[in-house]
Protein backbone atom coordinates (compact mmCIF):
# COMPACT_ATOMS: atom_id res chain seq x y z
CA UNK A 1 0.00 0.00 0.00
CA UNK A 2 1.00 3.60 -0.45
CA UNK A 3 1.46 5.56 2.74
CA UNK A 4 1.21 8.32 3.80
CA UNK A 5 -1.82 9.04 1.63
CA UNK A 6 -2.63 12.41 0.10
CA UNK A 7 -6.14 13.13 1.36
CA UNK A 8 -8.44 16.03 0.54
CA UNK A 9 -10.90 17.68 2.91
CA UNK A 10 -14.61 17.52 2.10
CA UNK A 11 -14.50 21.29 1.58
CA UNK A 12 -11.05 22.07 0.20
CA UNK A 13 -9.24 25.14 -1.04
CA UNK A 14 -8.92 25.23 -4.86
CA UNK A 15 -5.20 26.05 -4.59
CA UNK A 16 -4.61 22.90 -2.53
CA UNK A 17 -6.41 20.74 -5.11
CA UNK A 18 -4.38 22.25 -7.97
CA UNK A 19 -1.13 21.68 -6.03
CA UNK A 20 -2.02 18.04 -5.26
CA UNK A 21 -2.92 17.32 -8.89
CA UNK A 22 0.24 19.08 -10.14
CA UNK A 23 2.52 17.17 -7.77
CA UNK A 24 4.20 14.41 -9.78
CA UNK A 25 4.81 12.25 -6.71
CA UNK A 26 1.04 11.75 -6.28
CA UNK A 27 0.30 10.16 -9.63
CA UNK A 28 -2.50 7.86 -8.45
CA UNK A 29 -5.99 8.58 -9.70
CA UNK A 30 -8.05 8.40 -6.51
CA UNK A 31 -7.90 10.58 -3.42
CA UNK A 32 -9.59 9.78 -0.10
CA UNK A 33 -11.85 12.60 1.10
CA UNK A 34 -11.80 13.19 4.84
CA UNK A 35 -13.89 15.20 7.26
CA UNK A 36 -12.42 16.87 10.33
CA UNK A 37 -13.99 15.88 13.63
CA UNK A 38 -16.02 18.28 15.78
CA UNK A 39 -14.00 21.27 16.90
CA UNK A 40 -11.10 20.31 14.65
CA UNK A 41 -9.40 18.42 17.49
CA UNK A 42 -10.43 14.90 16.50
CA UNK A 43 -8.50 13.18 13.71
CA UNK A 44 -9.92 13.30 10.18
CA UNK A 45 -12.16 10.39 9.21
CA UNK A 46 -12.83 8.95 5.78
CA UNK A 47 -16.05 10.19 4.17
CA UNK A 48 -15.44 9.35 0.49
CA UNK A 49 -13.15 8.99 -2.51
CA UNK A 50 -12.83 11.31 -5.51
CA UNK A 51 -11.08 10.63 -8.80
CA UNK A 52 -8.42 12.80 -10.43
CA UNK A 53 -10.60 13.03 -13.56
CA UNK A 54 -13.54 14.35 -11.52
CA UNK A 55 -11.37 17.00 -9.88
CA UNK A 56 -10.07 18.14 -13.27
CA UNK A 57 -13.61 18.51 -14.66
CA UNK A 58 -14.64 20.46 -11.53
CA UNK A 59 -11.65 22.79 -11.93
CA UNK A 60 -12.24 23.19 -15.67
CA UNK A 61 -15.86 24.26 -15.05
CA UNK A 62 -14.84 26.32 -12.00
CA UNK A 63 -17.34 24.71 -9.62
CA UNK A 64 -16.26 26.80 -6.63
CA UNK A 65 -18.35 27.60 -3.56
CA UNK A 66 -17.88 31.39 -3.79
CA UNK A 67 -18.58 31.50 -7.52
CA UNK A 68 -21.67 29.30 -7.18
CA UNK A 69 -23.32 31.92 -4.95
CA UNK A 70 -22.92 34.80 -7.42
CA UNK A 71 -25.59 35.60 -9.99
CA UNK A 72 -23.09 35.28 -12.81
CA UNK A 73 -22.55 31.56 -12.30
CA UNK A 74 -25.70 29.68 -11.43
CA UNK A 75 -24.96 26.91 -13.91
CA UNK A 76 -25.03 23.45 -12.33
CA UNK A 77 -22.62 20.81 -13.51
CA UNK A 78 -24.33 18.14 -15.61
CA UNK A 79 -23.40 14.50 -16.15
CA UNK A 80 -22.81 15.55 -19.76
CA UNK A 81 -19.86 17.69 -18.61
CA UNK A 82 -18.11 14.59 -17.30
CA UNK A 83 -19.04 12.51 -20.35
CA UNK A 84 -17.75 15.15 -22.78
CA UNK A 85 -14.31 15.01 -21.16
CA UNK A 86 -14.17 11.18 -21.22
CA UNK A 87 -11.91 9.30 -22.03
CA UNK A 88 -9.22 11.95 -22.56
CA UNK A 89 -9.48 14.21 -19.55
CA UNK A 90 -7.34 17.34 -19.97
CA UNK A 91 -4.06 17.47 -18.05
CA UNK A 92 -3.98 19.71 -14.98
CA UNK A 93 -1.38 21.93 -16.71
CA UNK A 94 -3.98 22.95 -19.33
CA UNK A 95 -6.40 24.35 -16.74
CA UNK A 96 -5.85 27.97 -15.78
CA UNK A 97 -6.69 28.94 -12.20
CA UNK A 98 -6.12 32.57 -11.21
CA UNK A 99 -4.61 33.61 -7.89
CA UNK A 100 -8.04 34.77 -6.68
CA UNK A 101 -9.63 31.47 -7.70
CA UNK A 102 -6.94 29.56 -5.75
CA UNK A 103 -8.41 31.14 -2.61
CA UNK A 104 -11.92 29.87 -3.36
CA UNK A 105 -13.27 26.70 -1.79
CA UNK A 106 -14.60 23.59 -3.52
CA UNK A 107 -17.23 21.34 -1.93
CA UNK A 108 -16.49 17.76 -3.01
CA UNK A 109 -19.52 16.25 -1.26
CA UNK A 110 -21.86 15.83 -4.23
CA UNK A 111 -19.12 14.57 -6.58
CA UNK A 112 -17.23 12.07 -4.42
CA UNK A 113 -18.05 8.39 -3.97
CA UNK A 114 -19.41 8.46 -0.42
CA UNK A 115 -19.04 4.68 0.01
CA UNK A 116 -15.62 3.62 -1.30
CA UNK A 117 -14.40 0.09 -0.66
CA UNK A 118 -12.24 -0.06 2.45
CA UNK A 119 -10.31 -2.70 4.35
CA UNK A 120 -8.97 -2.73 7.90
CA UNK A 121 -5.24 -2.32 8.45
CA UNK A 122 -4.75 -6.00 9.35
CA UNK A 123 -6.30 -7.39 6.13
CA UNK A 124 -4.14 -10.06 4.51
CA UNK A 125 -2.57 -9.57 1.08
CA UNK A 126 -4.40 -12.57 -0.45
CA UNK A 127 -7.73 -11.08 0.72
CA UNK A 128 -6.88 -7.68 -0.83
CA UNK A 129 -5.78 -9.41 -4.05
CA UNK A 130 -9.07 -11.33 -4.25
CA UNK A 131 -11.10 -8.14 -3.67
CA UNK A 132 -9.30 -6.39 -6.53
CA UNK A 133 -9.82 -9.32 -8.89
CA UNK A 134 -13.45 -10.04 -7.94
CA UNK A 135 -14.66 -6.43 -7.88
CA UNK A 136 -12.38 -4.93 -10.55
CA UNK A 137 -11.17 -2.25 -8.16
CA UNK A 138 -8.70 0.51 -8.97
CA UNK A 139 -8.34 1.84 -5.41
CA UNK A 140 -8.83 0.34 -1.97
CA UNK A 141 -8.62 2.59 1.07
CA UNK A 142 -6.95 1.10 4.16
CA UNK A 143 -8.45 2.42 7.42
CA UNK A 144 -7.79 1.89 11.11
CA UNK A 145 -10.38 0.89 13.71
CA UNK A 146 -11.82 4.45 13.92
CA UNK A 147 -12.04 4.98 10.13
CA UNK A 148 -8.92 7.12 9.74
CA UNK A 149 -7.09 6.70 6.43
CA UNK A 150 -3.87 4.73 6.90
CA UNK A 151 -3.01 3.81 3.31
CA UNK A 152 -4.22 3.33 -0.25
CA UNK A 153 -3.79 0.16 -2.28
CA UNK A 154 -3.78 0.57 -6.07
CA UNK A 155 -3.51 -1.94 -8.91
CA UNK A 156 0.09 -0.88 -9.34
CA UNK A 157 0.82 -1.94 -5.74
CA UNK A 158 -0.50 -5.42 -6.53
CA UNK A 159 1.04 -5.74 -10.01
CA UNK A 160 4.10 -7.56 -8.69
CA UNK A 161 1.99 -10.41 -7.26
CA UNK A 162 0.01 -13.21 -8.90
CA UNK A 163 -2.03 -16.18 -7.77
CA UNK A 164 0.02 -19.29 -8.47
CA UNK A 165 -0.23 -22.96 -7.53
CA UNK A 166 1.17 -22.22 -4.08
CA UNK A 167 -1.06 -19.23 -3.33
CA UNK A 168 0.04 -15.62 -3.73
CA UNK A 169 3.55 -15.35 -5.21
CA UNK A 170 5.71 -12.27 -5.68
CA UNK A 171 7.10 -11.79 -9.18
CA UNK A 172 10.80 -11.05 -9.58
CA UNK A 173 11.02 -7.74 -11.39
CA UNK A 174 14.10 -6.68 -13.34
CA UNK A 175 16.18 -3.98 -11.67
CA UNK A 176 16.63 -0.88 -13.83
mmCIF file with all atom_site columns, C-alpha atoms in Angstrom:
data_model
loop_
_atom_site.group_PDB
_atom_site.id
_atom_site.type_symbol
_atom_site.label_atom_id
_atom_site.label_alt_id
_atom_site.label_comp_id
_atom_site.label_asym_id
_atom_site.label_entity_id
_atom_site.label_seq_id
_atom_site.pdbx_PDB_ins_code
_atom_site.Cartn_x
_atom_site.Cartn_y
_atom_site.Cartn_z
_atom_site.occupancy
_atom_site.B_iso_or_equiv
_atom_site.pdbx_formal_charge
_atom_site.auth_seq_id
_atom_site.auth_comp_id
_atom_site.auth_asym_id
_atom_site.auth_atom_id
_atom_site.pdbx_PDB_model_num
ATOM 1   C CA . UNK A 1 1   ? 0.000   0.000   0.000   1.00 0.00 ? 1   UNK A CA 1
ATOM 2   C CA . UNK A 1 2   ? 1.004   3.599   -0.454  1.00 0.00 ? 2   UNK A CA 1
ATOM 3   C CA . UNK A 1 3   ? 1.455   5.562   2.737   1.00 0.00 ? 3   UNK A CA 1
ATOM 4   C CA . UNK A 1 4   ? 1.207   8.323   3.798   1.00 0.00 ? 4   UNK A CA 1
ATOM 5   C CA . UNK A 1 5   ? -1.817  9.042   1.634   1.00 0.00 ? 5   UNK A CA 1
ATOM 6   C CA . UNK A 1 6   ? -2.626  12.405  0.099   1.00 0.00 ? 6   UNK A CA 1
ATOM 7   C CA . UNK A 1 7   ? -6.143  13.135  1.355   1.00 0.00 ? 7   UNK A CA 1
ATOM 8   C CA . UNK A 1 8   ? -8.443  16.030  0.542   1.00 0.00 ? 8   UNK A CA 1
ATOM 9   C CA . UNK A 1 9   ? -10.895 17.681  2.909   1.00 0.00 ? 9   UNK A CA 1
ATOM 10  C CA . UNK A 1 10  ? -14.610 17.516  2.098   1.00 0.00 ? 10  UNK A CA 1
ATOM 11  C CA . UNK A 1 11  ? -14.502 21.289  1.583   1.00 0.00 ? 11  UNK A CA 1
ATOM 12  C CA . UNK A 1 12  ? -11.050 22.068  0.197   1.00 0.00 ? 12  UNK A CA 1
ATOM 13  C CA . UNK A 1 13  ? -9.236  25.138  -1.044  1.00 0.00 ? 13  UNK A CA 1
ATOM 14  C CA . UNK A 1 14  ? -8.919  25.232  -4.858  1.00 0.00 ? 14  UNK A CA 1
ATOM 15  C CA . UNK A 1 15  ? -5.201  26.047  -4.594  1.00 0.00 ? 15  UNK A CA 1
ATOM 16  C CA . UNK A 1 16  ? -4.607  22.903  -2.535  1.00 0.00 ? 16  UNK A CA 1
ATOM 17  C CA . UNK A 1 17  ? -6.406  20.743  -5.112  1.00 0.00 ? 17  UNK A CA 1
ATOM 18  C CA . UNK A 1 18  ? -4.375  22.253  -7.969  1.00 0.00 ? 18  UNK A CA 1
ATOM 19  C CA . UNK A 1 19  ? -1.130  21.679  -6.033  1.00 0.00 ? 19  UNK A CA 1
ATOM 20  C CA . UNK A 1 20  ? -2.025  18.045  -5.257  1.00 0.00 ? 20  UNK A CA 1
ATOM 21  C CA . UNK A 1 21  ? -2.923  17.322  -8.894  1.00 0.00 ? 21  UNK A CA 1
ATOM 22  C CA . UNK A 1 22  ? 0.238   19.083  -10.142 1.00 0.00 ? 22  UNK A CA 1
ATOM 23  C CA . UNK A 1 23  ? 2.517   17.175  -7.771  1.00 0.00 ? 23  UNK A CA 1
ATOM 24  C CA . UNK A 1 24  ? 4.199   14.414  -9.780  1.00 0.00 ? 24  UNK A CA 1
ATOM 25  C CA . UNK A 1 25  ? 4.811   12.253  -6.713  1.00 0.00 ? 25  UNK A CA 1
ATOM 26  C CA . UNK A 1 26  ? 1.037   11.750  -6.277  1.00 0.00 ? 26  UNK A CA 1
ATOM 27  C CA . UNK A 1 27  ? 0.296   10.160  -9.632  1.00 0.00 ? 27  UNK A CA 1
ATOM 28  C CA . UNK A 1 28  ? -2.499  7.855   -8.453  1.00 0.00 ? 28  UNK A CA 1
ATOM 29  C CA . UNK A 1 29  ? -5.986  8.577   -9.699  1.00 0.00 ? 29  UNK A CA 1
ATOM 30  C CA . UNK A 1 30  ? -8.052  8.403   -6.508  1.00 0.00 ? 30  UNK A CA 1
ATOM 31  C CA . UNK A 1 31  ? -7.904  10.583  -3.421  1.00 0.00 ? 31  UNK A CA 1
ATOM 32  C CA . UNK A 1 32  ? -9.594  9.784   -0.100  1.00 0.00 ? 32  UNK A CA 1
ATOM 33  C CA . UNK A 1 33  ? -11.851 12.602  1.097   1.00 0.00 ? 33  UNK A CA 1
ATOM 34  C CA . UNK A 1 34  ? -11.802 13.187  4.845   1.00 0.00 ? 34  UNK A CA 1
ATOM 35  C CA . UNK A 1 35  ? -13.894 15.201  7.257   1.00 0.00 ? 35  UNK A CA 1
ATOM 36  C CA . UNK A 1 36  ? -12.421 16.870  10.327  1.00 0.00 ? 36  UNK A CA 1
ATOM 37  C CA . UNK A 1 37  ? -13.989 15.880  13.625  1.00 0.00 ? 37  UNK A CA 1
ATOM 38  C CA . UNK A 1 38  ? -16.022 18.276  15.784  1.00 0.00 ? 38  UNK A CA 1
ATOM 39  C CA . UNK A 1 39  ? -14.004 21.272  16.900  1.00 0.00 ? 39  UNK A CA 1
ATOM 40  C CA . UNK A 1 40  ? -11.105 20.310  14.650  1.00 0.00 ? 40  UNK A CA 1
ATOM 41  C CA . UNK A 1 41  ? -9.398  18.423  17.487  1.00 0.00 ? 41  UNK A CA 1
ATOM 42  C CA . UNK A 1 42  ? -10.428 14.903  16.497  1.00 0.00 ? 42  UNK A CA 1
ATOM 43  C CA . UNK A 1 43  ? -8.498  13.177  13.706  1.00 0.00 ? 43  UNK A CA 1
ATOM 44  C CA . UNK A 1 44  ? -9.919  13.299  10.182  1.00 0.00 ? 44  UNK A CA 1
ATOM 45  C CA . UNK A 1 45  ? -12.161 10.393  9.211   1.00 0.00 ? 45  UNK A CA 1
ATOM 46  C CA . UNK A 1 46  ? -12.831 8.954   5.781   1.00 0.00 ? 46  UNK A CA 1
ATOM 47  C CA . UNK A 1 47  ? -16.050 10.193  4.169   1.00 0.00 ? 47  UNK A CA 1
ATOM 48  C CA . UNK A 1 48  ? -15.440 9.346   0.492   1.00 0.00 ? 48  UNK A CA 1
ATOM 49  C CA . UNK A 1 49  ? -13.148 8.995   -2.510  1.00 0.00 ? 49  UNK A CA 1
ATOM 50  C CA . UNK A 1 50  ? -12.828 11.312  -5.512  1.00 0.00 ? 50  UNK A CA 1
ATOM 51  C CA . UNK A 1 51  ? -11.076 10.626  -8.800  1.00 0.00 ? 51  UNK A CA 1
ATOM 52  C CA . UNK A 1 52  ? -8.419  12.801  -10.431 1.00 0.00 ? 52  UNK A CA 1
ATOM 53  C CA . UNK A 1 53  ? -10.600 13.034  -13.561 1.00 0.00 ? 53  UNK A CA 1
ATOM 54  C CA . UNK A 1 54  ? -13.545 14.351  -11.523 1.00 0.00 ? 54  UNK A CA 1
ATOM 55  C CA . UNK A 1 55  ? -11.370 17.005  -9.879  1.00 0.00 ? 55  UNK A CA 1
ATOM 56  C CA . UNK A 1 56  ? -10.073 18.141  -13.271 1.00 0.00 ? 56  UNK A CA 1
ATOM 57  C CA . UNK A 1 57  ? -13.613 18.511  -14.660 1.00 0.00 ? 57  UNK A CA 1
ATOM 58  C CA . UNK A 1 58  ? -14.644 20.460  -11.533 1.00 0.00 ? 58  UNK A CA 1
ATOM 59  C CA . UNK A 1 59  ? -11.646 22.792  -11.932 1.00 0.00 ? 59  UNK A CA 1
ATOM 60  C CA . UNK A 1 60  ? -12.240 23.191  -15.666 1.00 0.00 ? 60  UNK A CA 1
ATOM 61  C CA . UNK A 1 61  ? -15.863 24.263  -15.051 1.00 0.00 ? 61  UNK A CA 1
ATOM 62  C CA . UNK A 1 62  ? -14.845 26.320  -11.999 1.00 0.00 ? 62  UNK A CA 1
ATOM 63  C CA . UNK A 1 63  ? -17.339 24.712  -9.618  1.00 0.00 ? 63  UNK A CA 1
ATOM 64  C CA . UNK A 1 64  ? -16.256 26.795  -6.628  1.00 0.00 ? 64  UNK A CA 1
ATOM 65  C CA . UNK A 1 65  ? -18.350 27.598  -3.557  1.00 0.00 ? 65  UNK A CA 1
ATOM 66  C CA . UNK A 1 66  ? -17.876 31.387  -3.793  1.00 0.00 ? 66  UNK A CA 1
ATOM 67  C CA . UNK A 1 67  ? -18.582 31.503  -7.522  1.00 0.00 ? 67  UNK A CA 1
ATOM 68  C CA . UNK A 1 68  ? -21.670 29.299  -7.176  1.00 0.00 ? 68  UNK A CA 1
ATOM 69  C CA . UNK A 1 69  ? -23.317 31.923  -4.951  1.00 0.00 ? 69  UNK A CA 1
ATOM 70  C CA . UNK A 1 70  ? -22.917 34.801  -7.420  1.00 0.00 ? 70  UNK A CA 1
ATOM 71  C CA . UNK A 1 71  ? -25.593 35.597  -9.987  1.00 0.00 ? 71  UNK A CA 1
ATOM 72  C CA . UNK A 1 72  ? -23.089 35.283  -12.811 1.00 0.00 ? 72  UNK A CA 1
ATOM 73  C CA . UNK A 1 73  ? -22.546 31.558  -12.304 1.00 0.00 ? 73  UNK A CA 1
ATOM 74  C CA . UNK A 1 74  ? -25.703 29.677  -11.431 1.00 0.00 ? 74  UNK A CA 1
ATOM 75  C CA . UNK A 1 75  ? -24.961 26.906  -13.907 1.00 0.00 ? 75  UNK A CA 1
ATOM 76  C CA . UNK A 1 76  ? -25.031 23.455  -12.335 1.00 0.00 ? 76  UNK A CA 1
ATOM 77  C CA . UNK A 1 77  ? -22.616 20.814  -13.506 1.00 0.00 ? 77  UNK A CA 1
ATOM 78  C CA . UNK A 1 78  ? -24.327 18.138  -15.607 1.00 0.00 ? 78  UNK A CA 1
ATOM 79  C CA . UNK A 1 79  ? -23.397 14.505  -16.152 1.00 0.00 ? 79  UNK A CA 1
ATOM 80  C CA . UNK A 1 80  ? -22.813 15.552  -19.763 1.00 0.00 ? 80  UNK A CA 1
ATOM 81  C CA . UNK A 1 81  ? -19.857 17.692  -18.609 1.00 0.00 ? 81  UNK A CA 1
ATOM 82  C CA . UNK A 1 82  ? -18.112 14.593  -17.304 1.00 0.00 ? 82  UNK A CA 1
ATOM 83  C CA . UNK A 1 83  ? -19.045 12.510  -20.353 1.00 0.00 ? 83  UNK A CA 1
ATOM 84  C CA . UNK A 1 84  ? -17.751 15.153  -22.782 1.00 0.00 ? 84  UNK A CA 1
ATOM 85  C CA . UNK A 1 85  ? -14.311 15.012  -21.158 1.00 0.00 ? 85  UNK A CA 1
ATOM 86  C CA . UNK A 1 86  ? -14.174 11.180  -21.219 1.00 0.00 ? 86  UNK A CA 1
ATOM 87  C CA . UNK A 1 87  ? -11.914 9.297   -22.034 1.00 0.00 ? 87  UNK A CA 1
ATOM 88  C CA . UNK A 1 88  ? -9.224  11.945  -22.557 1.00 0.00 ? 88  UNK A CA 1
ATOM 89  C CA . UNK A 1 89  ? -9.479  14.214  -19.554 1.00 0.00 ? 89  UNK A CA 1
ATOM 90  C CA . UNK A 1 90  ? -7.344  17.339  -19.971 1.00 0.00 ? 90  UNK A CA 1
ATOM 91  C CA . UNK A 1 91  ? -4.059  17.468  -18.046 1.00 0.00 ? 91  UNK A CA 1
ATOM 92  C CA . UNK A 1 92  ? -3.982  19.705  -14.983 1.00 0.00 ? 92  UNK A CA 1
ATOM 93  C CA . UNK A 1 93  ? -1.384  21.927  -16.711 1.00 0.00 ? 93  UNK A CA 1
ATOM 94  C CA . UNK A 1 94  ? -3.983  22.954  -19.327 1.00 0.00 ? 94  UNK A CA 1
ATOM 95  C CA . UNK A 1 95  ? -6.396  24.347  -16.737 1.00 0.00 ? 95  UNK A CA 1
ATOM 96  C CA . UNK A 1 96  ? -5.853  27.974  -15.781 1.00 0.00 ? 96  UNK A CA 1
ATOM 97  C CA . UNK A 1 97  ? -6.688  28.936  -12.204 1.00 0.00 ? 97  UNK A CA 1
ATOM 98  C CA . UNK A 1 98  ? -6.115  32.565  -11.211 1.00 0.00 ? 98  UNK A CA 1
ATOM 99  C CA . UNK A 1 99  ? -4.606  33.613  -7.888  1.00 0.00 ? 99  UNK A CA 1
ATOM 100 C CA . UNK A 1 100 ? -8.042  34.769  -6.681  1.00 0.00 ? 100 UNK A CA 1
ATOM 101 C CA . UNK A 1 101 ? -9.631  31.469  -7.700  1.00 0.00 ? 101 UNK A CA 1
ATOM 102 C CA . UNK A 1 102 ? -6.940  29.558  -5.753  1.00 0.00 ? 102 UNK A CA 1
ATOM 103 C CA . UNK A 1 103 ? -8.410  31.140  -2.605  1.00 0.00 ? 103 UNK A CA 1
ATOM 104 C CA . UNK A 1 104 ? -11.923 29.867  -3.357  1.00 0.00 ? 104 UNK A CA 1
ATOM 105 C CA . UNK A 1 105 ? -13.275 26.702  -1.793  1.00 0.00 ? 105 UNK A CA 1
ATOM 106 C CA . UNK A 1 106 ? -14.600 23.586  -3.520  1.00 0.00 ? 106 UNK A CA 1
ATOM 107 C CA . UNK A 1 107 ? -17.234 21.342  -1.926  1.00 0.00 ? 107 UNK A CA 1
ATOM 108 C CA . UNK A 1 108 ? -16.488 17.759  -3.015  1.00 0.00 ? 108 UNK A CA 1
ATOM 109 C CA . UNK A 1 109 ? -19.518 16.252  -1.259  1.00 0.00 ? 109 UNK A CA 1
ATOM 110 C CA . UNK A 1 110 ? -21.864 15.826  -4.227  1.00 0.00 ? 110 UNK A CA 1
ATOM 111 C CA . UNK A 1 111 ? -19.118 14.570  -6.581  1.00 0.00 ? 111 UNK A CA 1
ATOM 112 C CA . UNK A 1 112 ? -17.228 12.066  -4.416  1.00 0.00 ? 112 UNK A CA 1
ATOM 113 C CA . UNK A 1 113 ? -18.045 8.394   -3.973  1.00 0.00 ? 113 UNK A CA 1
ATOM 114 C CA . UNK A 1 114 ? -19.409 8.460   -0.424  1.00 0.00 ? 114 UNK A CA 1
ATOM 115 C CA . UNK A 1 115 ? -19.045 4.679   0.013   1.00 0.00 ? 115 UNK A CA 1
ATOM 116 C CA . UNK A 1 116 ? -15.623 3.623   -1.297  1.00 0.00 ? 116 UNK A CA 1
ATOM 117 C CA . UNK A 1 117 ? -14.402 0.092   -0.664  1.00 0.00 ? 117 UNK A CA 1
ATOM 118 C CA . UNK A 1 118 ? -12.238 -0.060  2.451   1.00 0.00 ? 118 UNK A CA 1
ATOM 119 C CA . UNK A 1 119 ? -10.312 -2.702  4.348   1.00 0.00 ? 119 UNK A CA 1
ATOM 120 C CA . UNK A 1 120 ? -8.967  -2.726  7.904   1.00 0.00 ? 120 UNK A CA 1
ATOM 121 C CA . UNK A 1 121 ? -5.240  -2.321  8.449   1.00 0.00 ? 121 UNK A CA 1
ATOM 122 C CA . UNK A 1 122 ? -4.751  -5.998  9.353   1.00 0.00 ? 122 UNK A CA 1
ATOM 123 C CA . UNK A 1 123 ? -6.297  -7.390  6.128   1.00 0.00 ? 123 UNK A CA 1
ATOM 124 C CA . UNK A 1 124 ? -4.141  -10.063 4.508   1.00 0.00 ? 124 UNK A CA 1
ATOM 125 C CA . UNK A 1 125 ? -2.573  -9.566  1.082   1.00 0.00 ? 125 UNK A CA 1
ATOM 126 C CA . UNK A 1 126 ? -4.395  -12.566 -0.447  1.00 0.00 ? 126 UNK A CA 1
ATOM 127 C CA . UNK A 1 127 ? -7.725  -11.080 0.715   1.00 0.00 ? 127 UNK A CA 1
ATOM 128 C CA . UNK A 1 128 ? -6.880  -7.684  -0.835  1.00 0.00 ? 128 UNK A CA 1
ATOM 129 C CA . UNK A 1 129 ? -5.785  -9.408  -4.052  1.00 0.00 ? 129 UNK A CA 1
ATOM 130 C CA . UNK A 1 130 ? -9.074  -11.335 -4.253  1.00 0.00 ? 130 UNK A CA 1
ATOM 131 C CA . UNK A 1 131 ? -11.100 -8.145  -3.671  1.00 0.00 ? 131 UNK A CA 1
ATOM 132 C CA . UNK A 1 132 ? -9.300  -6.389  -6.531  1.00 0.00 ? 132 UNK A CA 1
ATOM 133 C CA . UNK A 1 133 ? -9.822  -9.325  -8.890  1.00 0.00 ? 133 UNK A CA 1
ATOM 134 C CA . UNK A 1 134 ? -13.449 -10.045 -7.944  1.00 0.00 ? 134 UNK A CA 1
ATOM 135 C CA . UNK A 1 135 ? -14.656 -6.434  -7.877  1.00 0.00 ? 135 UNK A CA 1
ATOM 136 C CA . UNK A 1 136 ? -12.385 -4.930  -10.551 1.00 0.00 ? 136 UNK A CA 1
ATOM 137 C CA . UNK A 1 137 ? -11.166 -2.247  -8.163  1.00 0.00 ? 137 UNK A CA 1
ATOM 138 C CA . UNK A 1 138 ? -8.698  0.511   -8.971  1.00 0.00 ? 138 UNK A CA 1
ATOM 139 C CA . UNK A 1 139 ? -8.337  1.842   -5.409  1.00 0.00 ? 139 UNK A CA 1
ATOM 140 C CA . UNK A 1 140 ? -8.829  0.336   -1.973  1.00 0.00 ? 140 UNK A CA 1
ATOM 141 C CA . UNK A 1 141 ? -8.621  2.590   1.072   1.00 0.00 ? 141 UNK A CA 1
ATOM 142 C CA . UNK A 1 142 ? -6.955  1.104   4.160   1.00 0.00 ? 142 UNK A CA 1
ATOM 143 C CA . UNK A 1 143 ? -8.447  2.418   7.415   1.00 0.00 ? 143 UNK A CA 1
ATOM 144 C CA . UNK A 1 144 ? -7.787  1.894   11.109  1.00 0.00 ? 144 UNK A CA 1
ATOM 145 C CA . UNK A 1 145 ? -10.379 0.892   13.708  1.00 0.00 ? 145 UNK A CA 1
ATOM 146 C CA . UNK A 1 146 ? -11.824 4.446   13.922  1.00 0.00 ? 146 UNK A CA 1
ATOM 147 C CA . UNK A 1 147 ? -12.044 4.984   10.134  1.00 0.00 ? 147 UNK A CA 1
ATOM 148 C CA . UNK A 1 148 ? -8.921  7.125   9.739   1.00 0.00 ? 148 UNK A CA 1
ATOM 149 C CA . UNK A 1 149 ? -7.091  6.703   6.431   1.00 0.00 ? 149 UNK A CA 1
ATOM 150 C CA . UNK A 1 150 ? -3.875  4.731   6.905   1.00 0.00 ? 150 UNK A CA 1
ATOM 151 C CA . UNK A 1 151 ? -3.012  3.810   3.313   1.00 0.00 ? 151 UNK A CA 1
ATOM 152 C CA . UNK A 1 152 ? -4.217  3.332   -0.245  1.00 0.00 ? 152 UNK A CA 1
ATOM 153 C CA . UNK A 1 153 ? -3.794  0.157   -2.285  1.00 0.00 ? 153 UNK A CA 1
ATOM 154 C CA . UNK A 1 154 ? -3.782  0.569   -6.071  1.00 0.00 ? 154 UNK A CA 1
ATOM 155 C CA . UNK A 1 155 ? -3.513  -1.938  -8.910  1.00 0.00 ? 155 UNK A CA 1
ATOM 156 C CA . UNK A 1 156 ? 0.095   -0.885  -9.337  1.00 0.00 ? 156 UNK A CA 1
ATOM 157 C CA . UNK A 1 157 ? 0.818   -1.941  -5.741  1.00 0.00 ? 157 UNK A CA 1
ATOM 158 C CA . UNK A 1 158 ? -0.504  -5.423  -6.529  1.00 0.00 ? 158 UNK A CA 1
ATOM 159 C CA . UNK A 1 159 ? 1.045   -5.738  -10.008 1.00 0.00 ? 159 UNK A CA 1
ATOM 160 C CA . UNK A 1 160 ? 4.095   -7.560  -8.688  1.00 0.00 ? 160 UNK A CA 1
ATOM 161 C CA . UNK A 1 161 ? 1.993   -10.413 -7.256  1.00 0.00 ? 161 UNK A CA 1
ATOM 162 C CA . UNK A 1 162 ? 0.012   -13.206 -8.896  1.00 0.00 ? 162 UNK A CA 1
ATOM 163 C CA . UNK A 1 163 ? -2.033  -16.180 -7.768  1.00 0.00 ? 163 UNK A CA 1
ATOM 164 C CA . UNK A 1 164 ? 0.015   -19.295 -8.472  1.00 0.00 ? 164 UNK A CA 1
ATOM 165 C CA . UNK A 1 165 ? -0.232  -22.963 -7.526  1.00 0.00 ? 165 UNK A CA 1
ATOM 166 C CA . UNK A 1 166 ? 1.169   -22.218 -4.079  1.00 0.00 ? 166 UNK A CA 1
ATOM 167 C CA . UNK A 1 167 ? -1.058  -19.231 -3.334  1.00 0.00 ? 167 UNK A CA 1
ATOM 168 C CA . UNK A 1 168 ? 0.039   -15.616 -3.726  1.00 0.00 ? 168 UNK A CA 1
ATOM 169 C CA . UNK A 1 169 ? 3.549   -15.347 -5.207  1.00 0.00 ? 169 UNK A CA 1
ATOM 170 C CA . UNK A 1 170 ? 5.713   -12.268 -5.682  1.00 0.00 ? 170 UNK A CA 1
ATOM 171 C CA . UNK A 1 171 ? 7.105   -11.789 -9.180  1.00 0.00 ? 171 UNK A CA 1
ATOM 172 C CA . UNK A 1 172 ? 10.802  -11.055 -9.583  1.00 0.00 ? 172 UNK A CA 1
ATOM 173 C CA . UNK A 1 173 ? 11.022  -7.738  -11.391 1.00 0.00 ? 173 UNK A CA 1
ATOM 174 C CA . UNK A 1 174 ? 14.100  -6.685  -13.339 1.00 0.00 ? 174 UNK A CA 1
ATOM 175 C CA . UNK A 1 175 ? 16.183  -3.983  -11.667 1.00 0.00 ? 175 UNK A CA 1
ATOM 176 C CA . UNK A 1 176 ? 16.628  -0.877  -13.833 1.00 0.00 ? 176 UNK A CA 1
#
